[in-house]
Tab-separated table of C-alpha atoms in Angstrom:
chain	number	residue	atom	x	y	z
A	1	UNK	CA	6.039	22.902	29.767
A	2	UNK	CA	5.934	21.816	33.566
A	3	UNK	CA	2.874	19.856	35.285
A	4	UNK	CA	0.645	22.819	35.656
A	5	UNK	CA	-1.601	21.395	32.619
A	6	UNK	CA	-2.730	18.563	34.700
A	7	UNK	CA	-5.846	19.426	37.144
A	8	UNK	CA	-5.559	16.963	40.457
A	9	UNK	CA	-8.453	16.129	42.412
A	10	UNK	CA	-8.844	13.974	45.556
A	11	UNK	CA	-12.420	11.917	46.060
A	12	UNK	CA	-12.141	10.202	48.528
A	13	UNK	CA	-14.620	10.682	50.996
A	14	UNK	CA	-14.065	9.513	54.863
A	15	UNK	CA	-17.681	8.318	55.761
A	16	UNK	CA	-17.684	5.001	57.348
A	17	UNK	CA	-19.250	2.076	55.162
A	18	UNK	CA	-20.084	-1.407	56.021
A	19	UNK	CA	-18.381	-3.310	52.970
A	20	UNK	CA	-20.234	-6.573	51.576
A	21	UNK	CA	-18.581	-8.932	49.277
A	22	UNK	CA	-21.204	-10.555	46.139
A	23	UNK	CA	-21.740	-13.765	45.138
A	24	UNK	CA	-19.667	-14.973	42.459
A	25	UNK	CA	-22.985	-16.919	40.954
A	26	UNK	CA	-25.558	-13.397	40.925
A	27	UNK	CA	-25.231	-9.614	40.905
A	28	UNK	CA	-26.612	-9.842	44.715
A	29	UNK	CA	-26.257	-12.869	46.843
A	30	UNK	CA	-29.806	-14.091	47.938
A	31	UNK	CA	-29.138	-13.756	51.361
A	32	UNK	CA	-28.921	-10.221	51.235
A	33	UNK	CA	-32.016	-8.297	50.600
A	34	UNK	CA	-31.907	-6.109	46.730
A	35	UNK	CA	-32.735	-3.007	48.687
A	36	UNK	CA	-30.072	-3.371	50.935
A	37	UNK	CA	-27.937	-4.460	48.590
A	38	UNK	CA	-28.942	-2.148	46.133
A	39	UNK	CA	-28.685	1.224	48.717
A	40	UNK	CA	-28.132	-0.178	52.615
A	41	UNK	CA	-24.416	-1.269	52.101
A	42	UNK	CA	-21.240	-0.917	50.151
A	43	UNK	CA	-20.991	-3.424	48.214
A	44	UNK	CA	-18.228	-4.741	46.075
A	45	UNK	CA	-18.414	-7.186	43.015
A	46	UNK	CA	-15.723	-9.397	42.460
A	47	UNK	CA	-13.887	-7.953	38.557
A	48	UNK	CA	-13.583	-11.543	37.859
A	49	UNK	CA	-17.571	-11.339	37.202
A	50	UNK	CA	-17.254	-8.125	35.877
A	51	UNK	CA	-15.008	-8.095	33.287
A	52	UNK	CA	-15.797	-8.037	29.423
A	53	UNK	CA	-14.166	-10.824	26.984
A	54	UNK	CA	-14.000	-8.199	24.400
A	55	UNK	CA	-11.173	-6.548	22.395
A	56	UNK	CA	-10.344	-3.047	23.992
A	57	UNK	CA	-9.738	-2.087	20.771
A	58	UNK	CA	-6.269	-0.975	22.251
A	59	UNK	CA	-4.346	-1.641	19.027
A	60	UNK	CA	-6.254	0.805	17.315
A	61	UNK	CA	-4.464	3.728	15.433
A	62	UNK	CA	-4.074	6.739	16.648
A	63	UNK	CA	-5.161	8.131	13.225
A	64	UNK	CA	-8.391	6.077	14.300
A	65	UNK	CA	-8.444	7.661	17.886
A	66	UNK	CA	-8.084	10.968	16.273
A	67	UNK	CA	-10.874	10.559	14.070
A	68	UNK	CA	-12.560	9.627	16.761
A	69	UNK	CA	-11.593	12.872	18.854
A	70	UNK	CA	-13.205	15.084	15.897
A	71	UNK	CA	-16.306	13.462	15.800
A	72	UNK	CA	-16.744	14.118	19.478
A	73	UNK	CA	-16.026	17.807	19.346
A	74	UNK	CA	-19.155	19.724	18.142
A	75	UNK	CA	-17.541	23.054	17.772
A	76	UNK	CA	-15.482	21.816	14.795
A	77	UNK	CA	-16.865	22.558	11.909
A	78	UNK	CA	-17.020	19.203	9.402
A	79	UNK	CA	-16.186	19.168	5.848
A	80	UNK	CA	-18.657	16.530	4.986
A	81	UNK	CA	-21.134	16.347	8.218
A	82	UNK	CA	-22.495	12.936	8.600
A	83	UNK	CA	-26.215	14.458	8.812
A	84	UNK	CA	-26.988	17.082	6.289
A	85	UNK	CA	-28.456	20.713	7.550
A	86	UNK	CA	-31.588	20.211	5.331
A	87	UNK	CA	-33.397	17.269	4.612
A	88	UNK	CA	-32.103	14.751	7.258
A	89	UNK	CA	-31.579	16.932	9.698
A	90	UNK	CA	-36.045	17.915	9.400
A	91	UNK	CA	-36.154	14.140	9.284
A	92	UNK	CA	-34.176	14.355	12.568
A	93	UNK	CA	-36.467	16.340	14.513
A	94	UNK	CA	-39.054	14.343	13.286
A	95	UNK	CA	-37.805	11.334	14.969
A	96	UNK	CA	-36.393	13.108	18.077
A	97	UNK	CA	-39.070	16.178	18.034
A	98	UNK	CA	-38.734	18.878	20.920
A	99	UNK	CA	-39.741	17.645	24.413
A	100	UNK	CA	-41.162	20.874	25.592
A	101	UNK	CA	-43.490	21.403	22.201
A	102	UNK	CA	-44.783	18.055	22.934
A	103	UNK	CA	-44.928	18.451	26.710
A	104	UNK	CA	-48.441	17.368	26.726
A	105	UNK	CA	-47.699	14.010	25.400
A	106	UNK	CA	-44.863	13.109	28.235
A	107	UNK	CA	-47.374	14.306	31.117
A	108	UNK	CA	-50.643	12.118	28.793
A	109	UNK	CA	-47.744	9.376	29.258
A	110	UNK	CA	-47.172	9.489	32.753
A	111	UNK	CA	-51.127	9.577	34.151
A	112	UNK	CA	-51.109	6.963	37.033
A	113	UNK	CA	-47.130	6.798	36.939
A	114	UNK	CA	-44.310	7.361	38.766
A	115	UNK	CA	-42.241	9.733	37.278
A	116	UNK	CA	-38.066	8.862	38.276
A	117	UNK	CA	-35.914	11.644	37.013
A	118	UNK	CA	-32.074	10.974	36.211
A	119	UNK	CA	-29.568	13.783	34.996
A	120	UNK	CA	-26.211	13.995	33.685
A	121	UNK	CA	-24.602	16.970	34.741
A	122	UNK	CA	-22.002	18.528	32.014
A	123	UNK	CA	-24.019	20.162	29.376
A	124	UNK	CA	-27.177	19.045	30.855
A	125	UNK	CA	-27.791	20.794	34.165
A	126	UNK	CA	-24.367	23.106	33.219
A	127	UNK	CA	-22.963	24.525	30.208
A	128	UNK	CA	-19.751	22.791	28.784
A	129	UNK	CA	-16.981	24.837	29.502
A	130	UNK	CA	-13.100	25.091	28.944
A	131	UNK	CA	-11.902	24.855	32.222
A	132	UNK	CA	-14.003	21.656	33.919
A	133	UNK	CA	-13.329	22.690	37.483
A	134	UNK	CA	-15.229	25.882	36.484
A	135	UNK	CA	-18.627	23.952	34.841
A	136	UNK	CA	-20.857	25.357	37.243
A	137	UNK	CA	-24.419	25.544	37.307
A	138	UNK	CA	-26.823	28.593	37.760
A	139	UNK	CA	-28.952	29.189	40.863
A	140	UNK	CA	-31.711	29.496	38.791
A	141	UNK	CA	-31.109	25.355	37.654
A	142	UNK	CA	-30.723	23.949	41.044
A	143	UNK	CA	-33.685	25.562	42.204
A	144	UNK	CA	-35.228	24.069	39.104
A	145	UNK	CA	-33.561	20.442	40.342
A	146	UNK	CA	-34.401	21.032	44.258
A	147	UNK	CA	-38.269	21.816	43.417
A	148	UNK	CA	-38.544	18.712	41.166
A	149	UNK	CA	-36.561	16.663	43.701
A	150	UNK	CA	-39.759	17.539	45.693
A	151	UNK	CA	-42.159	15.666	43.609
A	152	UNK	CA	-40.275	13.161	41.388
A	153	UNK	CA	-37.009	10.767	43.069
A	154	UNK	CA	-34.089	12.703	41.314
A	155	UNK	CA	-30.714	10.865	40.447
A	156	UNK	CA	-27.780	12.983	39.263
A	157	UNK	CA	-25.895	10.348	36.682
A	158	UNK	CA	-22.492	11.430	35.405
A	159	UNK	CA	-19.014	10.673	34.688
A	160	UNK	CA	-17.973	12.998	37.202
A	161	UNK	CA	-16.386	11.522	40.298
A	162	UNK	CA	-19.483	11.236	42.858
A	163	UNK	CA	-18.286	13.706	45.153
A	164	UNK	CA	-16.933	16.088	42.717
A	165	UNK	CA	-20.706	16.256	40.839
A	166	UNK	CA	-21.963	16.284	44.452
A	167	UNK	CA	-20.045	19.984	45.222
A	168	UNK	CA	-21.015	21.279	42.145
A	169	UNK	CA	-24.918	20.295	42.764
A	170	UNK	CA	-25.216	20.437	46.670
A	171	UNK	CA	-28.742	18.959	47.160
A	172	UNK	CA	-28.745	16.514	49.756
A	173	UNK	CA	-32.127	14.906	49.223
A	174	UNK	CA	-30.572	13.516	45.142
A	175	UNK	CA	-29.050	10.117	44.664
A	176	UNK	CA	-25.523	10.762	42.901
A	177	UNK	CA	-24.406	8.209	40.555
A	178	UNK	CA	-20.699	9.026	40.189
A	179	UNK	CA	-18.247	7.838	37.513
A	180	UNK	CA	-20.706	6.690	35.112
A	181	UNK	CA	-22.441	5.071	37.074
A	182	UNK	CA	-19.836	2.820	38.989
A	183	UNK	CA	-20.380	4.770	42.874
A	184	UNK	CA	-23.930	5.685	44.074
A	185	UNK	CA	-24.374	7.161	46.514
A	186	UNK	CA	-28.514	7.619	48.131
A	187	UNK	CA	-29.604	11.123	49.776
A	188	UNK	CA	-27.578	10.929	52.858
A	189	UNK	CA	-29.813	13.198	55.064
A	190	UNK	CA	-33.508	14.176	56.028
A	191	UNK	CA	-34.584	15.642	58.379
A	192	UNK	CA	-37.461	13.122	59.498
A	193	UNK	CA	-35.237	10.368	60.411
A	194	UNK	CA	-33.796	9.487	63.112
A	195	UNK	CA	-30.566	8.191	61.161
A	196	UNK	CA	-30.084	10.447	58.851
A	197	UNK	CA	-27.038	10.661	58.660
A	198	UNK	CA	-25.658	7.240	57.236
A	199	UNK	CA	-24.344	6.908	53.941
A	200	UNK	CA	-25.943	4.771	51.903
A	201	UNK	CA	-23.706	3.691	49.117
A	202	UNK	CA	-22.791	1.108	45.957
A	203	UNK	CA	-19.277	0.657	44.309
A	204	UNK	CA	-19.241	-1.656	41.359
A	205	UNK	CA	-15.404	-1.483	40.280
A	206	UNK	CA	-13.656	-0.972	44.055
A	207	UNK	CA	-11.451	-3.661	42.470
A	208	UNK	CA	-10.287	-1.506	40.089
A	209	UNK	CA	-9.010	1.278	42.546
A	210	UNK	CA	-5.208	0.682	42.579
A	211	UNK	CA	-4.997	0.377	39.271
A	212	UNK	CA	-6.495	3.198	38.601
A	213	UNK	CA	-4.063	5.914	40.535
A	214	UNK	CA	-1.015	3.883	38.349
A	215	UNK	CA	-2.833	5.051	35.145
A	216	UNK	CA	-3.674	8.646	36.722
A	217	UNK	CA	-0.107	9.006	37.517
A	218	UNK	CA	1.478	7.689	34.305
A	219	UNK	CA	-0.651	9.751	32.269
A	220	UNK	CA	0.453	13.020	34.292
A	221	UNK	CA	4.077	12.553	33.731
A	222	UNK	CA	3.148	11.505	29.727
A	223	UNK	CA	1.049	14.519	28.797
A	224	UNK	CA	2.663	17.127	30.906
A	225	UNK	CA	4.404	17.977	27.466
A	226	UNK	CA	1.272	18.881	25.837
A	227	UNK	CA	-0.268	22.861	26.039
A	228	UNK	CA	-3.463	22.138	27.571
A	229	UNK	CA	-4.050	18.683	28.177
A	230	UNK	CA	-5.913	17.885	31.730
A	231	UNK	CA	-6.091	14.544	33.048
A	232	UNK	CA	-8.853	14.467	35.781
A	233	UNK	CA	-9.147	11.348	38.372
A	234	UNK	CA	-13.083	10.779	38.753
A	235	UNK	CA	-12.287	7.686	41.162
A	236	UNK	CA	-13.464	4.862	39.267
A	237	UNK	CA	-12.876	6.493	35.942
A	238	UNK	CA	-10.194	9.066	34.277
A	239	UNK	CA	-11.340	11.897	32.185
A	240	UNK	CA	-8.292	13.051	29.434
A	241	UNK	CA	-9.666	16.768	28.626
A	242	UNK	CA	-8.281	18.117	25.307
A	243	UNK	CA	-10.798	21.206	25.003
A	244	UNK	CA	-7.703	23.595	25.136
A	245	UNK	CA	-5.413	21.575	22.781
A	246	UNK	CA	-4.674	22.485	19.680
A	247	UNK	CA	-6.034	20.225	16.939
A	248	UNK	CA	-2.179	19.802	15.686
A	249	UNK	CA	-1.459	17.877	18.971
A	250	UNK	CA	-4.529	15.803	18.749
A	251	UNK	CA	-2.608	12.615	17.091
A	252	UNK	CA	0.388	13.129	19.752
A	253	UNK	CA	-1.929	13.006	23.041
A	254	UNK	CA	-3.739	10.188	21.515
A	255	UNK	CA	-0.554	8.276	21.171
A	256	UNK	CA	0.678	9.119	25.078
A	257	UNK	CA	-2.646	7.932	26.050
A	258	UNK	CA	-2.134	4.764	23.963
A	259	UNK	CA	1.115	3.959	25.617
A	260	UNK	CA	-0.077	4.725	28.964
A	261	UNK	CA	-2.964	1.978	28.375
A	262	UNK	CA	-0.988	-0.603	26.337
A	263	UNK	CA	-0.019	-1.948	30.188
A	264	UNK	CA	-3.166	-2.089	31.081
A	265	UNK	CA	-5.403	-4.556	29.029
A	266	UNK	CA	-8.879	-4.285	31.921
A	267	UNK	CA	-9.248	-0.652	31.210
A	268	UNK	CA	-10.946	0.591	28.158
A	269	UNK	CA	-11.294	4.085	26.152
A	270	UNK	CA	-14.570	5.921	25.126
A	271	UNK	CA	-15.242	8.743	23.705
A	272	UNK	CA	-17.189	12.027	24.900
A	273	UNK	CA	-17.215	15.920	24.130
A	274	UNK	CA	-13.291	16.434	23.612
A	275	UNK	CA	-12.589	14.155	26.110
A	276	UNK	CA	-11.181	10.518	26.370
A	277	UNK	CA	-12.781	8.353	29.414
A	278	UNK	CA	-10.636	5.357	30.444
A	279	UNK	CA	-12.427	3.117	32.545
A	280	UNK	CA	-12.713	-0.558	33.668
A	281	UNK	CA	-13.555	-3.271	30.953
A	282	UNK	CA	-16.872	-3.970	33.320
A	283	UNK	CA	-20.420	-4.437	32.328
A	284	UNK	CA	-21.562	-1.655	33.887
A	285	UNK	CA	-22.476	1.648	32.320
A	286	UNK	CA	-25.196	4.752	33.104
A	287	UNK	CA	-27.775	2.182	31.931
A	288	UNK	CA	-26.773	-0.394	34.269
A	289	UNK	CA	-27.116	2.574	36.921
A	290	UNK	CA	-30.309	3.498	35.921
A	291	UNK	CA	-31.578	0.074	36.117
A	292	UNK	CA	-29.749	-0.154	39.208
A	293	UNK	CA	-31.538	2.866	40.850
A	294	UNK	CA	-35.352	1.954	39.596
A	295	UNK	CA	-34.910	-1.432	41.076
A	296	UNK	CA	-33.770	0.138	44.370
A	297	UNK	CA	-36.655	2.320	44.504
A	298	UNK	CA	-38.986	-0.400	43.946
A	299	UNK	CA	-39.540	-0.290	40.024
A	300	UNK	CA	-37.699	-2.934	38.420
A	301	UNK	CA	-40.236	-4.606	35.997
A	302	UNK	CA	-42.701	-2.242	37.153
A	303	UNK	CA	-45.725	-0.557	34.797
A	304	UNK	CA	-46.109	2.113	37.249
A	305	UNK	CA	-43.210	4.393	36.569
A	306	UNK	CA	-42.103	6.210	33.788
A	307	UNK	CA	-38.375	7.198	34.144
A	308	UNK	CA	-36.843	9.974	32.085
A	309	UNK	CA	-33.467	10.634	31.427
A	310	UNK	CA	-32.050	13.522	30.197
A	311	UNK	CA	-28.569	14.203	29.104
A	312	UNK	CA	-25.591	15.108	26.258
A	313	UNK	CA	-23.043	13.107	25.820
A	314	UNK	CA	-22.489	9.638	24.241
A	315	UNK	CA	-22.158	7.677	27.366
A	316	UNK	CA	-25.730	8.902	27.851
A	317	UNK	CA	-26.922	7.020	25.089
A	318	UNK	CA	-26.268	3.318	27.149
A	319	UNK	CA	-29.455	5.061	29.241
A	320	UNK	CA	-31.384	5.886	26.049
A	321	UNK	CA	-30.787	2.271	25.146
A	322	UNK	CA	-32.086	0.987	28.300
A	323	UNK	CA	-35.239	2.739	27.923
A	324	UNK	CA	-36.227	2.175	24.223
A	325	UNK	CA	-35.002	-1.225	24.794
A	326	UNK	CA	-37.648	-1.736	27.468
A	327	UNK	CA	-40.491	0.063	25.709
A	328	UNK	CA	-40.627	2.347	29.668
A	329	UNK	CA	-40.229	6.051	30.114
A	330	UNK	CA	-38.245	8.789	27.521
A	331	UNK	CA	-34.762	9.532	26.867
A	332	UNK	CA	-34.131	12.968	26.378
A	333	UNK	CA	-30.987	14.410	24.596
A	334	UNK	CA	-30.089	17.821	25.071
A	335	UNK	CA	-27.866	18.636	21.877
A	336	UNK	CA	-28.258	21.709	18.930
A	337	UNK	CA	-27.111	19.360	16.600
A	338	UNK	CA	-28.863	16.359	15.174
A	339	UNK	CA	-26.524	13.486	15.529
A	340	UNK	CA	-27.303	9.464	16.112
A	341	UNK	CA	-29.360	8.976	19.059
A	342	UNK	CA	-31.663	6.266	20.932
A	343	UNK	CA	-33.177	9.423	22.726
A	344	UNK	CA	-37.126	10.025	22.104
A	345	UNK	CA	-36.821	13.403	22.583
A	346	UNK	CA	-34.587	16.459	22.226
A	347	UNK	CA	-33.664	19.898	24.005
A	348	UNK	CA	-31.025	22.058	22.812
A	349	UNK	CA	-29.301	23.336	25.295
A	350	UNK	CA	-29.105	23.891	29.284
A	351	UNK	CA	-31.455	26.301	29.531
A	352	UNK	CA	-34.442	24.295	27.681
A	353	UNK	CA	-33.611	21.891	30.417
A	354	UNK	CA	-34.660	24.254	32.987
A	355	UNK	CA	-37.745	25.070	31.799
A	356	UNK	CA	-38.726	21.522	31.086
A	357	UNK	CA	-38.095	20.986	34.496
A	358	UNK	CA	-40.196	23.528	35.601
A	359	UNK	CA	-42.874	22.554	33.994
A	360	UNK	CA	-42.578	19.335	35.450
A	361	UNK	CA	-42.965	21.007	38.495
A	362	UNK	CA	-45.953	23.596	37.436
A	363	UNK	CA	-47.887	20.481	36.281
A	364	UNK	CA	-47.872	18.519	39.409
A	365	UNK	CA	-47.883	21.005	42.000
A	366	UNK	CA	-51.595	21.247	40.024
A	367	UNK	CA	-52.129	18.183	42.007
A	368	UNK	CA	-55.648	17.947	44.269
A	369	UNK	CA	-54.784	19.423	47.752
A	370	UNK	CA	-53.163	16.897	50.293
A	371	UNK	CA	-51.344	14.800	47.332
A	372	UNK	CA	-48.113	16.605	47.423
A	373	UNK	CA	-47.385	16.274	51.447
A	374	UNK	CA	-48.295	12.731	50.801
A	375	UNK	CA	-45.371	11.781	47.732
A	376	UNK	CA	-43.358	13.675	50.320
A	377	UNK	CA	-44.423	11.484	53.282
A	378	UNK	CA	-44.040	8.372	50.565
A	379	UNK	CA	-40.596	9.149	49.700
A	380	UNK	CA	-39.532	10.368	53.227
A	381	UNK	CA	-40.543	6.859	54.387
A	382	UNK	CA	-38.409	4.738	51.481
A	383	UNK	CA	-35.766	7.099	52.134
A	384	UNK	CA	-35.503	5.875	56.146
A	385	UNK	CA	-36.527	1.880	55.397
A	386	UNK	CA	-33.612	2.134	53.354
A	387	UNK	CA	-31.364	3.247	56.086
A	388	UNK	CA	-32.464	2.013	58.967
A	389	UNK	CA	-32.056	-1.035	56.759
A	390	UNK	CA	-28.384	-0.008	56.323
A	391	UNK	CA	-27.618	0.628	60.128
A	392	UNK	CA	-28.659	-2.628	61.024
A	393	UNK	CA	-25.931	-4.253	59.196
């Protein structure tokens, strides 16, 4: 078996950044303004402040890891499913009912609101496919995601290195939240200002750069042995794919990936849809990002926006937490199985997606004559304060 198994991607990206260290004592030193320091600079935060005193939970079996794997995988068929297909799973939908049968209730929600929308890409805006190079998404979706990008700010959120997620979506007017969270990125052009063309970017874990290529690297040369196996470098994070590998070599890849990681006690494993995620032991997540984002655009604390987030996998759920934790806006998971969720709502698959978004769209283009040009003008302006913020710096 040669090296063929492994897929290599590059994302680095050579825009030039202005680079401002944090403050040891608070997330943002107060010296520096939150928006700019949320979206006007690159900013790096020391690890030191960063990092979890947790147990990795490296020293885990492999049997554990592999049960683990299983769970994740929604194709397999379980034995003894942890939710039964009758009365638990109606119970289920009870809890987490349909979000386009109750439509009506989201848009009652939102009256005199600010509706945020943030995405995760894999099985969300694209189905989830064997080959992850190949997970695009239709036309028919991103003109669904351009046309509510027009009404509603629009954040892509996903494990997906930043500029990887970015080529597959291509709409410049989205914020991109990259590795989980860990490198945002604003919308880096519009036509109405005069700067439009500066990046406007955060990077919560630049720290953990170096060590992240070692791990990439060691984990090539380990699982080059097994059919199928794809490690894929998503910058901040590394995705171990075993889609295409036979259940039988489950407990072996588990164990290279073990070894690999035993040398390196600030990284940490999760879990998602056949695929392992090693990434920093740092308290940030797709929750911190989506706090992150709503207090860039103005909304931290704020009663007058109703953020939804919509996505599939498990590392969603640190969203869904934010939001039921703060009693503000919906999570919605897109899954056809019932399963453990802090979502409010569900959506089975990619294409419900679409047509909730749609809707979204149908229902505020309804909007009296002269309001639409001015959310445009709104978020036209926040989008050049921000930079011309940035280019002074």
């Amino acid at each position: 078996m040669t090296k063929q198994n492994v897929v290599v991607s590059d994302c680095t990206s050579p825009i030039g950044k202005v680079r401002l260290a944090a403050s040891n004592s608070a997330l943002f030193s107060p010296a520096i303004p939150k928006t700019l320091a949320a979206l006007g600079g690159r900013i790096a935060i020391s690890k030191k402040k960063l990092i979890k005193r947790h147990d990795t939970g490296r020293g885990a079996r492999v049997s554990t890891w592999v049960d683990s794997m299983r769970d994740s995988s929604p194709t397999r068929t379980k034995s003894t499913p942890s939710l039964p297909e009758t009365e638990e799973k109606s119970s289920w939908i009870l809890r987490h009912p349909s979000a386009l049968e109750n439509f009506e209730q989201i848009i009652s929600a939102s009256k005199g609101k600010q509706i945020v929308m943030f995405l995760d890409y894999d099985g969300t805006l694209s189905p989830i496919v064997e080959d992850p190079d190949q997970a695009f998404m239709s036309i028919e979706m991103r003109e669904a995601v351009r046309d509510v990008a027009r009404y509603f700010p629009t954040a892509i959120v996903s494990g997906r290195c930043r500029d990887k997620v970015y080529n597959f979506v291509r709409l410049e007017e989205l914020f991109y939240a990259g590795s989980h969270g860990m490198d945002i990125k604003g919308p880096s052009k519009h036509r109405k200002c005069d700067k439009g063309n500066q990046a406007v970017i955060f990077e919560a874990a630049s720290e953990f750069l170096p060590m992240i290529v070692e791990v990439y690297k060691a984990l090539i040369n380990e699982i080059s042995s097994i059919p199928g196996a794809k490690v894929e470098n998503n910058k901040f994070c590394l995705s171990v794919h075993f889609r295409c590998v036979d259940e039988k070599s489950w407990a072996a890849l588990a164990e290279q990936v073990r070894v690999v990681l035993s040398a390196y006690p600030k990284l940490k494993l999760t879990q998602g849809r056949k695929v392992l995620e090693i990434r920093p032991t740092i308290k940030w997540d797709k929750g911190k990002a989506l706090e992150f984002l709503l207090e860039s655009l103005g909304y931290a604390n704020s009663n007058d926006v109703l953020p939804i987030y919509i996505g599939d996998d498990q590392t969603d759920e640190d969203a869904f937490k934010v939001l039921r934790h703060n009693g503000q806006g919906f999570g919605i998971l897109v899954s056809r199985v019932a399963k453990e969720t802090s979502a409010s709502y569900s959506l089975q698959e990619p294409s419900e997606v679409k047509e909730f978004l749609r809707l979204l769209v149908e229902q505020d283009s309804g909007l009296p004559k002269g309001q639409d040009s001015r959310r445009e003008e709104d978020r036209t302006g926040l989008i050049c304060k921000l930079q011309n913020i940035y280019s002074n710096y």
